[in-house]
Coordinates of C-alpha atoms in Angstrom, one line a residue:
X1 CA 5.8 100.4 93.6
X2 CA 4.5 103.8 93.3
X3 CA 2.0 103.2 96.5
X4 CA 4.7 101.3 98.3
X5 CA 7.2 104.6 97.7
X6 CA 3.6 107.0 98.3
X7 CA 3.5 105.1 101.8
X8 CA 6.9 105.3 102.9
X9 CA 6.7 109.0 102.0
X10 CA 4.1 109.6 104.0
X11 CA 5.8 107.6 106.8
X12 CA 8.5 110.2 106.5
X13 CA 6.4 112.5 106.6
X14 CA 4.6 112.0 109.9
X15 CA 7.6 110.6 111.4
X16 CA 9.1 114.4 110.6
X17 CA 6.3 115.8 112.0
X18 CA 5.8 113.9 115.0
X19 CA 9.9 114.8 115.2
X20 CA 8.8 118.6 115.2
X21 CA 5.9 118.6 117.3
X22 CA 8.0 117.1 120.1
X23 CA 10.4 119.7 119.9
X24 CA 7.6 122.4 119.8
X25 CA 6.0 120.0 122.8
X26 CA 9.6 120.4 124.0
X27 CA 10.2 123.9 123.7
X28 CA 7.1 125.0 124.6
X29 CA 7.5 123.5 128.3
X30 CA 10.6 125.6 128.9
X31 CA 9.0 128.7 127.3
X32 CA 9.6 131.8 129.7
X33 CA 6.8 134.4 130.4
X34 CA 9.6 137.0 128.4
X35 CA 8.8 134.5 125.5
X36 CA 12.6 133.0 126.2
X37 CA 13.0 129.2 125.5
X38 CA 15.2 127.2 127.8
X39 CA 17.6 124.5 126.9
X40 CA 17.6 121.9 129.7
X41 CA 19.9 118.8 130.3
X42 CA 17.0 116.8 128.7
X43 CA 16.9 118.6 125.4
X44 CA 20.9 117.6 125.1
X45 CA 21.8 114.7 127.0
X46 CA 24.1 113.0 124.3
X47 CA 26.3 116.2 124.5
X48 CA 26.7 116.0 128.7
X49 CA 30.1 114.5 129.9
X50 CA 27.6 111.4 130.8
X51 CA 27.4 110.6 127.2
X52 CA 30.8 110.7 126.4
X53 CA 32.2 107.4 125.2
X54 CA 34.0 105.1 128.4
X55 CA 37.5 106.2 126.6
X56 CA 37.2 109.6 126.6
X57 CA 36.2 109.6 130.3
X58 CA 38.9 107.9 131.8
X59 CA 41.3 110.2 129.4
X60 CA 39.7 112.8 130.9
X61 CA 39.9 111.1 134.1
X62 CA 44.0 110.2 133.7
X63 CA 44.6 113.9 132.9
X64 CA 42.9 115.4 136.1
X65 CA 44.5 112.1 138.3
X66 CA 47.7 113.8 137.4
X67 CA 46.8 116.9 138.2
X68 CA 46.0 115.9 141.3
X69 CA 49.0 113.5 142.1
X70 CA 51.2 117.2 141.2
X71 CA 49.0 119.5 143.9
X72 CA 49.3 116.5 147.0
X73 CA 53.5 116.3 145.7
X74 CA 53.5 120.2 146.4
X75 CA 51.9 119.4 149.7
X76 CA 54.4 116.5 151.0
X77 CA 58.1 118.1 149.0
X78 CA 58.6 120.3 151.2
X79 CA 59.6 118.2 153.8
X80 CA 62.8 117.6 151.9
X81 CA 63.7 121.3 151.9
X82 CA 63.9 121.7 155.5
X83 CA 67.6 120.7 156.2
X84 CA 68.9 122.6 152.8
X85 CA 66.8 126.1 153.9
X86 CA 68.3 126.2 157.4
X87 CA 71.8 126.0 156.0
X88 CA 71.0 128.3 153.7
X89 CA 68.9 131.0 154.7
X90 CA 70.3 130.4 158.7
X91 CA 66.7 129.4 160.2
X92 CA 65.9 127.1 162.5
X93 CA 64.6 123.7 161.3
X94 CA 61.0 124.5 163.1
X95 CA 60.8 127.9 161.1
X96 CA 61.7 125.8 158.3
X97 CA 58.9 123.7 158.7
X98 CA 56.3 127.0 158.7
X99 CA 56.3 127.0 154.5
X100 CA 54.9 123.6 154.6
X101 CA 52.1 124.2 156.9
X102 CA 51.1 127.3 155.1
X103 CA 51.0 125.7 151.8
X104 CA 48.6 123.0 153.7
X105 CA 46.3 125.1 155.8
X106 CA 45.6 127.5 152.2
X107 CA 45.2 124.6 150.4
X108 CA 42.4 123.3 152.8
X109 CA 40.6 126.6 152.0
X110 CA 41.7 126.8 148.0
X111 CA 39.9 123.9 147.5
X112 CA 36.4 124.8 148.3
X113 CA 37.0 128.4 147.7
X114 CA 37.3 127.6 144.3
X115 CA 34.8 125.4 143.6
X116 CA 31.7 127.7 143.0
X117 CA 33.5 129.8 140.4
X118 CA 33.8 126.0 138.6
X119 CA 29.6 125.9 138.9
X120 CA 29.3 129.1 136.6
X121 CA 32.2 129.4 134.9
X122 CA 33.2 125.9 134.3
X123 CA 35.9 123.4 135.5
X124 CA 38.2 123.8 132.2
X125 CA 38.7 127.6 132.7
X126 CA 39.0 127.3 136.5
X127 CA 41.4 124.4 136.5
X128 CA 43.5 126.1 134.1
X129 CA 43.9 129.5 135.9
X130 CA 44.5 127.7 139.4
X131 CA 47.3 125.4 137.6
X132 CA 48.3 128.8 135.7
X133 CA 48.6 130.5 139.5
X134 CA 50.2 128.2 141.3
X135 CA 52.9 127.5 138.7
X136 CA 53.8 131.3 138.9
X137 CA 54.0 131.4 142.4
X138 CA 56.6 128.9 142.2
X139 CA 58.8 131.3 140.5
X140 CA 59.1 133.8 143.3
X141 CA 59.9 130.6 145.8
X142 CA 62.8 129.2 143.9
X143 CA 64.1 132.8 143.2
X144 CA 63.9 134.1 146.7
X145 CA 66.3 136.2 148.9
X146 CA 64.5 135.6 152.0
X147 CA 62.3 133.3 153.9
X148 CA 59.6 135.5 154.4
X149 CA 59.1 135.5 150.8
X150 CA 58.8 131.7 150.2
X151 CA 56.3 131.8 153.6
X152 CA 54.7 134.7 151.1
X153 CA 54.3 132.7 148.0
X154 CA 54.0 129.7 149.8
X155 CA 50.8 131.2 151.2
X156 CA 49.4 132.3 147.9
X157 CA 50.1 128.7 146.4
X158 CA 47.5 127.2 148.3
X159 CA 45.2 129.4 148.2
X160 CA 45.4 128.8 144.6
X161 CA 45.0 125.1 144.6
X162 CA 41.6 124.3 143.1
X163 CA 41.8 120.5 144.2
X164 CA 39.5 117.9 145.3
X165 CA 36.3 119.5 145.3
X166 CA 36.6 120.8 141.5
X167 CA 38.0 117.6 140.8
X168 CA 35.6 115.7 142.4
X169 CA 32.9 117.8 141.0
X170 CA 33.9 116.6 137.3
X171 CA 33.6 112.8 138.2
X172 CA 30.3 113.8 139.0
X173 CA 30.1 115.1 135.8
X174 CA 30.4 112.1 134.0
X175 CA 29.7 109.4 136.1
X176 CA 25.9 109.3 137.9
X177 CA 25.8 108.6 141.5
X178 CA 25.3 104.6 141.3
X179 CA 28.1 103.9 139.1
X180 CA 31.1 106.4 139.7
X181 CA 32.8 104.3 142.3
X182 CA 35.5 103.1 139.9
X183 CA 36.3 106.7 139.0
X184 CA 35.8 107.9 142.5
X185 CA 38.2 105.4 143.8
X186 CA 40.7 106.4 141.2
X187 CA 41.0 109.9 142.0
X188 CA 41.1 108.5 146.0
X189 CA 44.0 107.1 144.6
X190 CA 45.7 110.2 143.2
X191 CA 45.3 112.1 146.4
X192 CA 46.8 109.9 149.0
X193 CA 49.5 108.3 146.4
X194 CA 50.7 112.2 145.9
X195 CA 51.7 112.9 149.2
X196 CA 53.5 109.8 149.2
X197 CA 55.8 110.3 145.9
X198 CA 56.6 114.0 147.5
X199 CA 59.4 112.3 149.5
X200 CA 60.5 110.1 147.5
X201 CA 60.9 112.3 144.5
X202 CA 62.2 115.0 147.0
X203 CA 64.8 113.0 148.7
X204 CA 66.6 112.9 145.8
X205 CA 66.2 116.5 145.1
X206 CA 67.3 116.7 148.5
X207 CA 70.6 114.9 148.2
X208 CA 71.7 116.1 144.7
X209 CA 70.6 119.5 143.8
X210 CA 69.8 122.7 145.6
X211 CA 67.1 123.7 148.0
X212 CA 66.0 126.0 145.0
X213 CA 65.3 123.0 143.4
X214 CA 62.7 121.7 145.2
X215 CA 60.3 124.5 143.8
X216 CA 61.9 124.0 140.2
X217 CA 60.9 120.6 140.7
X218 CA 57.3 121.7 141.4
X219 CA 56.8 123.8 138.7
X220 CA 58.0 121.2 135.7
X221 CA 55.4 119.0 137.4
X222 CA 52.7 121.6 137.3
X223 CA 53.8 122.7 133.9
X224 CA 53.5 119.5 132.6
X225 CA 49.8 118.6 133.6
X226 CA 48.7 122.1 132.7
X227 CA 49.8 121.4 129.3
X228 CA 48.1 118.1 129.3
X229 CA 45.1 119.4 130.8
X230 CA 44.7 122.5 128.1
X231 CA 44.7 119.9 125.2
X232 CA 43.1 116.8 126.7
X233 CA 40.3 117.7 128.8
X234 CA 36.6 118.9 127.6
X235 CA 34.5 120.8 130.0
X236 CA 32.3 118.7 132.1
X237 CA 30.0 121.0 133.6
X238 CA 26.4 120.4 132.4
X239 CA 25.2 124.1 132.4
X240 CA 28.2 125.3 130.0
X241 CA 27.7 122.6 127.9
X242 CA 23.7 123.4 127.4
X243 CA 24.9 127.1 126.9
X244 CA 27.1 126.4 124.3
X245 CA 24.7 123.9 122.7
X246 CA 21.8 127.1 122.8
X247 CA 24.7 128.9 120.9
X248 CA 25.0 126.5 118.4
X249 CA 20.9 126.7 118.0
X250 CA 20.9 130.3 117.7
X251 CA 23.7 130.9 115.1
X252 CA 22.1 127.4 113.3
X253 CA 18.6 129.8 113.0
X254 CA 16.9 128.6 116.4
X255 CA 15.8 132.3 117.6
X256 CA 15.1 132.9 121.1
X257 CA 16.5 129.9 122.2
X258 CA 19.1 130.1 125.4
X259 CA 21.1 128.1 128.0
X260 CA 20.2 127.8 132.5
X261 CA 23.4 130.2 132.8
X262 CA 22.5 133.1 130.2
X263 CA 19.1 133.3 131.9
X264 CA 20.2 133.7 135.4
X265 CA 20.2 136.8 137.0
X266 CA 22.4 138.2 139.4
X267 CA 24.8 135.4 138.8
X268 CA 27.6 136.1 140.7
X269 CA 25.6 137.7 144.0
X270 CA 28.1 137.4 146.6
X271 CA 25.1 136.4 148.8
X272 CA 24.9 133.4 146.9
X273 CA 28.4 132.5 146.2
X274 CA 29.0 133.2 150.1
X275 CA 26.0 130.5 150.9
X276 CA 27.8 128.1 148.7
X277 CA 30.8 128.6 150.4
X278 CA 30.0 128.1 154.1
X279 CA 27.9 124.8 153.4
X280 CA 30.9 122.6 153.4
X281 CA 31.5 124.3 156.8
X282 CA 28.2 123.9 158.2
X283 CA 27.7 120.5 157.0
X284 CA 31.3 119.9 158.4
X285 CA 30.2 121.4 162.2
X286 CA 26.0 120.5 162.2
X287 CA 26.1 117.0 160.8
X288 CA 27.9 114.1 162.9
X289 CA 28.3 111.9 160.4
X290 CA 30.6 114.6 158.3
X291 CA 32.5 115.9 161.5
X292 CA 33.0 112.6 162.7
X293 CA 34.5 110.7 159.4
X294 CA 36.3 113.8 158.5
X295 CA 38.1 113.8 161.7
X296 CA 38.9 110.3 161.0
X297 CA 40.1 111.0 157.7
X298 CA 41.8 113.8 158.4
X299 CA 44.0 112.1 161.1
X300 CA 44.7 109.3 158.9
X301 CA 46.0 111.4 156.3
X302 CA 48.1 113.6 159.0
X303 CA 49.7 110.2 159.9
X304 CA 51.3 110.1 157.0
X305 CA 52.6 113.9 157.1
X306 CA 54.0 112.6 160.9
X307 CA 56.0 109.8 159.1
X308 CA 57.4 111.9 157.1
X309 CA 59.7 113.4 160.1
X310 CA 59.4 110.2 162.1
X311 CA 61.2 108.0 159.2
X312 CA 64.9 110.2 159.1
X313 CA 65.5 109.1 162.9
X314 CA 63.7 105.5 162.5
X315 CA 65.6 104.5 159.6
X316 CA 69.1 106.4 160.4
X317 CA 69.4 103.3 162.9
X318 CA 70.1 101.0 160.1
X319 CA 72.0 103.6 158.1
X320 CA 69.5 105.1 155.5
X321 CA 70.6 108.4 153.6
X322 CA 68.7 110.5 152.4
X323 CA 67.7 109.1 149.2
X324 CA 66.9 105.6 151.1
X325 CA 65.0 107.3 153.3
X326 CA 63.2 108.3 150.4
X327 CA 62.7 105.2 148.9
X328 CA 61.3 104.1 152.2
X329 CA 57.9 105.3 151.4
X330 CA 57.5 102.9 148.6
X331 CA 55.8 100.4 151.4
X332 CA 53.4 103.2 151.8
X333 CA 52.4 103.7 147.9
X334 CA 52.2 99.7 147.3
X335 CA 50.0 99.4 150.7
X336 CA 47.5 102.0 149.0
X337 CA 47.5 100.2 145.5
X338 CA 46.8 97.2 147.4
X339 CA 44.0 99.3 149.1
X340 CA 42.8 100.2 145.7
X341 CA 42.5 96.9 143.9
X342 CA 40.7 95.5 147.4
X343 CA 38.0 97.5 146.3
X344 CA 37.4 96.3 142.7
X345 CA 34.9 93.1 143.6
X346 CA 33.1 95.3 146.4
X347 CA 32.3 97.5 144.3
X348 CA 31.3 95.1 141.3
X349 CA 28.8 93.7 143.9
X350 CA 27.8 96.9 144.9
X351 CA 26.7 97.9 141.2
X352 CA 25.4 94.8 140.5
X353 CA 22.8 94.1 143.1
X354 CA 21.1 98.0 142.6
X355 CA 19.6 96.6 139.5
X356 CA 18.0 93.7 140.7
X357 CA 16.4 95.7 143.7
X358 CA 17.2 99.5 143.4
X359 CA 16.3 100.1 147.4
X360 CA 18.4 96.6 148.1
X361 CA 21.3 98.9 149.6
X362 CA 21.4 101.5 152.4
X363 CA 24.5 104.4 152.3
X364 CA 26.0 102.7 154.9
X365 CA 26.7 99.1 152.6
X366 CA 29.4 101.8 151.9
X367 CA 31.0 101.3 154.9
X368 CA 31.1 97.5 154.9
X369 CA 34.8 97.1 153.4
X370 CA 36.0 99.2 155.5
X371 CA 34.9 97.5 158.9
X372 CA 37.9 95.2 158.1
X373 CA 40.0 97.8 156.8
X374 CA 40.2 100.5 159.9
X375 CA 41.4 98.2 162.3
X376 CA 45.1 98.4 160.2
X377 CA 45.5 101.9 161.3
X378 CA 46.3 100.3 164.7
X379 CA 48.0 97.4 164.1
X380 CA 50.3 99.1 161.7
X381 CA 51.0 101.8 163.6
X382 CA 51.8 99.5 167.0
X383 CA 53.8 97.8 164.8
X384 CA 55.9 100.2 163.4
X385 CA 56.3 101.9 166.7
X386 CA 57.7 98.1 168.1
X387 CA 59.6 97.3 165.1
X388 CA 61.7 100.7 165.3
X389 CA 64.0 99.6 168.0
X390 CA 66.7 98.6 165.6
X391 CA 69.8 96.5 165.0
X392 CA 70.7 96.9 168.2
X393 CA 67.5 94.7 169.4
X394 CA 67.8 92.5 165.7
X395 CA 65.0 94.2 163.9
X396 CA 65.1 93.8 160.4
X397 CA 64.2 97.3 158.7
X398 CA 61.9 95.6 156.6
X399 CA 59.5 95.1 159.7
X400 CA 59.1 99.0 160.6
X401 CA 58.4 98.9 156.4
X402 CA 55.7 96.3 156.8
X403 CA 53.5 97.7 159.3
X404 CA 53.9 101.0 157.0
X405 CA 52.1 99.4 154.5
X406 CA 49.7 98.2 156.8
X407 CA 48.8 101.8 157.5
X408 CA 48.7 103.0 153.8
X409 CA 46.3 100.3 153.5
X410 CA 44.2 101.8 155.7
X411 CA 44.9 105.6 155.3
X412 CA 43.6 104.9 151.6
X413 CA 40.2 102.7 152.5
X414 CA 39.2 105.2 155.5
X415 CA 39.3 108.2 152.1
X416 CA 37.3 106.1 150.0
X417 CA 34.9 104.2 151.9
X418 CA 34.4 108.0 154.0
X419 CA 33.6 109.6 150.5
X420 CA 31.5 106.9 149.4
X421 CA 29.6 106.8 152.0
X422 CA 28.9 110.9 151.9
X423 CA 27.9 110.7 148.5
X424 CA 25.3 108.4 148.9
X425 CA 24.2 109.7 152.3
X426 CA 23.7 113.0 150.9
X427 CA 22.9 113.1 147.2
X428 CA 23.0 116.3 145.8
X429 CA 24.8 117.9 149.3
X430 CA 27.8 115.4 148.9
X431 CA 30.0 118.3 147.4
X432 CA 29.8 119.7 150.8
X433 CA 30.1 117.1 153.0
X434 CA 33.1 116.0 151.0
X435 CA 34.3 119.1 150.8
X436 CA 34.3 118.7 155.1
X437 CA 36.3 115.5 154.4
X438 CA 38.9 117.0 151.9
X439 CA 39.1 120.5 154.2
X440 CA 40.3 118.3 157.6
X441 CA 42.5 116.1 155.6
X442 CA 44.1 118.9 154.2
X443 CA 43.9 121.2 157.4
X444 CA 45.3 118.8 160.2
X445 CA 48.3 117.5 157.7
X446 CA 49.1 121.0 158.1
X447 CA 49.1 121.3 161.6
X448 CA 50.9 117.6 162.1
X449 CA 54.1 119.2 159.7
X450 CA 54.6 121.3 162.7
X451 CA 54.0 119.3 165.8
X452 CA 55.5 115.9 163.9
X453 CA 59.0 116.6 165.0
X454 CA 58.6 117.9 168.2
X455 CA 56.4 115.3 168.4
X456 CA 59.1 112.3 167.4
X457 CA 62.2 114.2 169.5
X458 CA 60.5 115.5 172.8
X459 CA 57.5 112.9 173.8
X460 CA 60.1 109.8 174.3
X461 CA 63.0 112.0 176.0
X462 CA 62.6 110.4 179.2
X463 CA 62.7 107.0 177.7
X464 CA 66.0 106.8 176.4
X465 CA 65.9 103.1 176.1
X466 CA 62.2 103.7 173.8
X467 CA 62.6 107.1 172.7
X468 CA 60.7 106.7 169.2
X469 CA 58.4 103.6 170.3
X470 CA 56.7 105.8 172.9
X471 CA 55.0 108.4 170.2
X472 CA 53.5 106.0 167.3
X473 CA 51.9 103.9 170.5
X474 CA 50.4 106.9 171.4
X475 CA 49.0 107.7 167.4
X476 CA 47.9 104.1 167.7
X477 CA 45.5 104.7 170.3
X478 CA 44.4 107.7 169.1
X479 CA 43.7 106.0 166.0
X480 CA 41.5 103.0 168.3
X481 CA 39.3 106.1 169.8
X482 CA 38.8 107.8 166.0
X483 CA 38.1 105.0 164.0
X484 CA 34.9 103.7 166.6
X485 CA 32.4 105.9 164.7
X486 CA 32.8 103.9 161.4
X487 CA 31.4 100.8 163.5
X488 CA 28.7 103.1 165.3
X489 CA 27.8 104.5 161.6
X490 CA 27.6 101.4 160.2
X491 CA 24.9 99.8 162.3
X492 CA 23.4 103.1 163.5
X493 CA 23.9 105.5 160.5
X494 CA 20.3 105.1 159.2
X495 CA 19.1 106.5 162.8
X496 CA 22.0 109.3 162.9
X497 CA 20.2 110.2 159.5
X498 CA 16.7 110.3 160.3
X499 CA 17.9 113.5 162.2
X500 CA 19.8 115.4 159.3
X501 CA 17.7 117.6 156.7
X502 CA 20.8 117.0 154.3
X503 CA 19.8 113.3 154.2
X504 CA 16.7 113.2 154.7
X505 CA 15.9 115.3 151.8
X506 CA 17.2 112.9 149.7
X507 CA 15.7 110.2 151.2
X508 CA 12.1 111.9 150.3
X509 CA 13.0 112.6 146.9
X510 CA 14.1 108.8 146.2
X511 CA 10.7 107.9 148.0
X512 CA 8.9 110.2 145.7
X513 CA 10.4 108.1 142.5
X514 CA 10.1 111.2 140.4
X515 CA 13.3 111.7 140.0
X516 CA 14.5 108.0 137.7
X517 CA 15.2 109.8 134.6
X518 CA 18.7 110.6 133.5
X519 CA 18.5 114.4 134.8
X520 CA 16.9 113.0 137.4
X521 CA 20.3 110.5 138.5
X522 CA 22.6 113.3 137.1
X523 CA 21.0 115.6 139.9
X524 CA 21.8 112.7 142.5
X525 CA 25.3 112.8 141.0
X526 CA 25.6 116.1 142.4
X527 CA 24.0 117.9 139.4
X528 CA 23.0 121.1 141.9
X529 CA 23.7 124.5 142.1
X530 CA 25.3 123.2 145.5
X531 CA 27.8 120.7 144.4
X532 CA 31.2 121.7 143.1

């Protein structure tokens, strides 16, 4: 008994001391030349967001889908606020029209001027103050004596909208490259399904409350996922969670021991922060595959800022109010859900086959799905624009609806399958050429909320007999001409990568091998001081 209890003792023992010589092995390969050690990823990986148990990262997850769903309703509400602010404030309905725009065009650059201040400082912080910002400048909005001071506030709102790329950013954060579709197309889902309940919420803001309202309406929402944000959500961000976790070791007796962030120097250099920021633009204006998908993307999502003024003279044929009208976009949100769940067993296969063969799959097996998705952004949209004669030729309304749904099928796929494809085409530069993808989606919906009615009221005029038939033909081929370079990337993209450094930098590195640990994946995930 006694040598039984003497051996496990010394088992203890040199277990402990293998234990410490590790760390010493450890700590001595981060060891500065100023005798500083440095915490890495790999000294703490069961305290990153990728260790967090599945529940607590689609909590997370929920929490920051919300937020999301309440900064694409800001975008799409104000539609419903036109007719009320030129009988009120004596503008005309194009004027009107100016608030929305400058919400969208701010919110294009919001998004990725936020997202380096999430690198250093963190997304919880940064999320908080840009929820915190934008629910003030509400205030002024719904208060206002004046026009030019809702165009004013307006302006300031999205400039303070810290959306997809922070967003985005913390998906990465949890999830590594190879297996965050599910979350990926979850948030998708938030973004496009937001600018869809905007009308249908507003329309009945709209018809029974004042125009004052619709900012009111804005800032409960805001309010309410700022709340759940500030007690539901943990950072994510890998480098403030190995600072705090040196913290920890230095008040628990480790000396000298410190995080990446408290060892930089000259953190915020604006040289560096500036480099960060024009990236997304560079990538977005060098690299075809990023121009040419965001383009795509971008007009798919201002399609749906177009049907938000085409739908009042559609619909009043069959004698929709405003509130009908509203509900009208429900076609819309069930054709994205549809959309959604299409992508569940592609993206099984997708993560399944990886681990029989990890070099089985090129980037553009992304794009497979939506080869048979695109070709609804046509069909829906010649089929609205022939189903919107009316009574008058026996049209049901329902048809018009339909074809809708047709194109929120595809509005939806051409986001997620463009994203997808980004982030595995360009590993840890995917913040930026996403950030390309979420800039024109956000930028064009801008500009279509002021050419949309114009659009709708002056292209058919000397058609009386097809006055609203006439401009959906016309976004229907338009949307024939932009969605050709999904079939061109799709059996050319790994020959339109060859010639991008973005790419083929990752495609060295995953030749290399050395990089199959998990810090290694987390850095494909967009672990980089690049990557929001």
């Amino acid at each position: 008994m006694a040598d039984a209890a003497s051996r496990d003792s010394t088992m203890d023992k040199a277990a402990d001391d293998g234990s410490q010589t590790r760390e010493i092995e450890s700590n001595e390969k981060h060891v500065r030349e100023d005798g500083k050690i440095e915490l890495t990823e790999e000294d703490c990986c069961e305290k990153l967001g990728f260790s967090y148990p599945t529940w607590k990262k689609w909590m997370i997850l929920s929490v920051i889908f919300a937020i999301q769903v309440s900064m694409n309703f800001n975008t799409s509400i104000d539609a419903n606020a036109v007719k009320p602010l030129t009988v009120a404030l004596k503008i005309s309905g194009q004027a009107a029209r100016v608030g929305q725009c400058v919400f969208l065009v701010t919110y294009a650059f919001g998004c990725e001027l936020w997202a380096p201040w999430s690198e250093d400082l963190g997304r919880w912080p940064i999320l908080q103050l840009s929820l915190l910002l934008v629910n003030i400048w509400q205030i002024p909005c719904a208060l206002a004596p004046n026009y030019n001071t809702i165009i004013a506030f307006r302006f300031l709102g999205g400039l303070s909208s810290a959306g997809g790329s922070v967003i985005l950013g913390m998906v990465a954060d949890m999830w590594e490259a190879d297996n965050q579709q599910y979350a990926v197309a979850f948030i998708v889902l938030s973004s496009v399904g937001g600018s869809a309940v905007g009308p249908l919420v507003g329309a009945f803001v709209e018809r029974w409350l004042s125009w004052h309202w619709n900012f009111w309406v804005q800032l409960i929402f805001g309010a309410v996922v700022q709340i759940a944000h500030f007690f539901l959500v943990l950072e994510t961000r890998a480098t403030l969670i190995v600072d705090r976790e040196a913290k920890k070791r230095r008040k628990a007796g480790e000396a000298n021991i410190y995080g990446p962030n408290e060892l930089k120097e000259n953190r915020f250099e604006f040289k560096k922060i500036l480099v960060i920021w024009a990236r997304p633009f560079e990538m977005f204006i060098c690299e075809p595959i990023v121009l040419c998908l965001s383009l795509l993307s971008g007009f798919s999502d201002a399609l749906i800022f177009t049907f938000l003024e085409s739908y009042q003279p559609v619909y009043e044929q069959w004698g929709f109010g405003t509130t009908t009208l509203g509900l009208a976009f429900i076609p819309i949100i069930i054709g994205y859900f549809i959309s959604y769940f299409s992508f569940f067993p592609f993206i099984h296969r997708h993560r399944e086959i990886p681990r029989k063969d990890p070099d089985a799959l090129q980037p553009e097996a992304r794009l497979y799905w939506l080869l048979y998705h695109a070709p609804l952004e046509f069909i829906g949209l010649l089929g609205f624009a022939w189903t919107t004669l009316g009574p008058e030729y026996h049209v049901h309304w329902i048809a018009p609806m339909i074809f809708s749904m047709l194109v929120g099928i595809a509005n939806y796929a051409i986001y997620m399958a463009t994203i997808d494809y980004m982030i595995a085409s360009y590993g840890p530069c995917s913040a930026s050429a996403t950030g390309g993808n979420g800039f024109s989606r956000d930028f064009l919906a801008g500009i279509a909320a002021m050419y949309s009615t114009p659009f709708y009221t002056d292209v058919g005029n000397g058609h009386a007999r097809y006055k609203l038939e006439w401009p959906s033909t016309i976004l229907a081929v338009l949307a024939i001409f932009v969605t050709v370079p999904i079939y061109i990337f799709y059996w050319k993209g790994p020959i339109v990568r060859e010639k991008s450094k973005f790419a083929q930098t990752l495609a060295s590195d995953r030749k290399k091998g050395g990089r199959s640990d998990a810090v290694g994946a987390k850095a494909q995930a967009g672990h980089m001081e690049e990557r929001p």
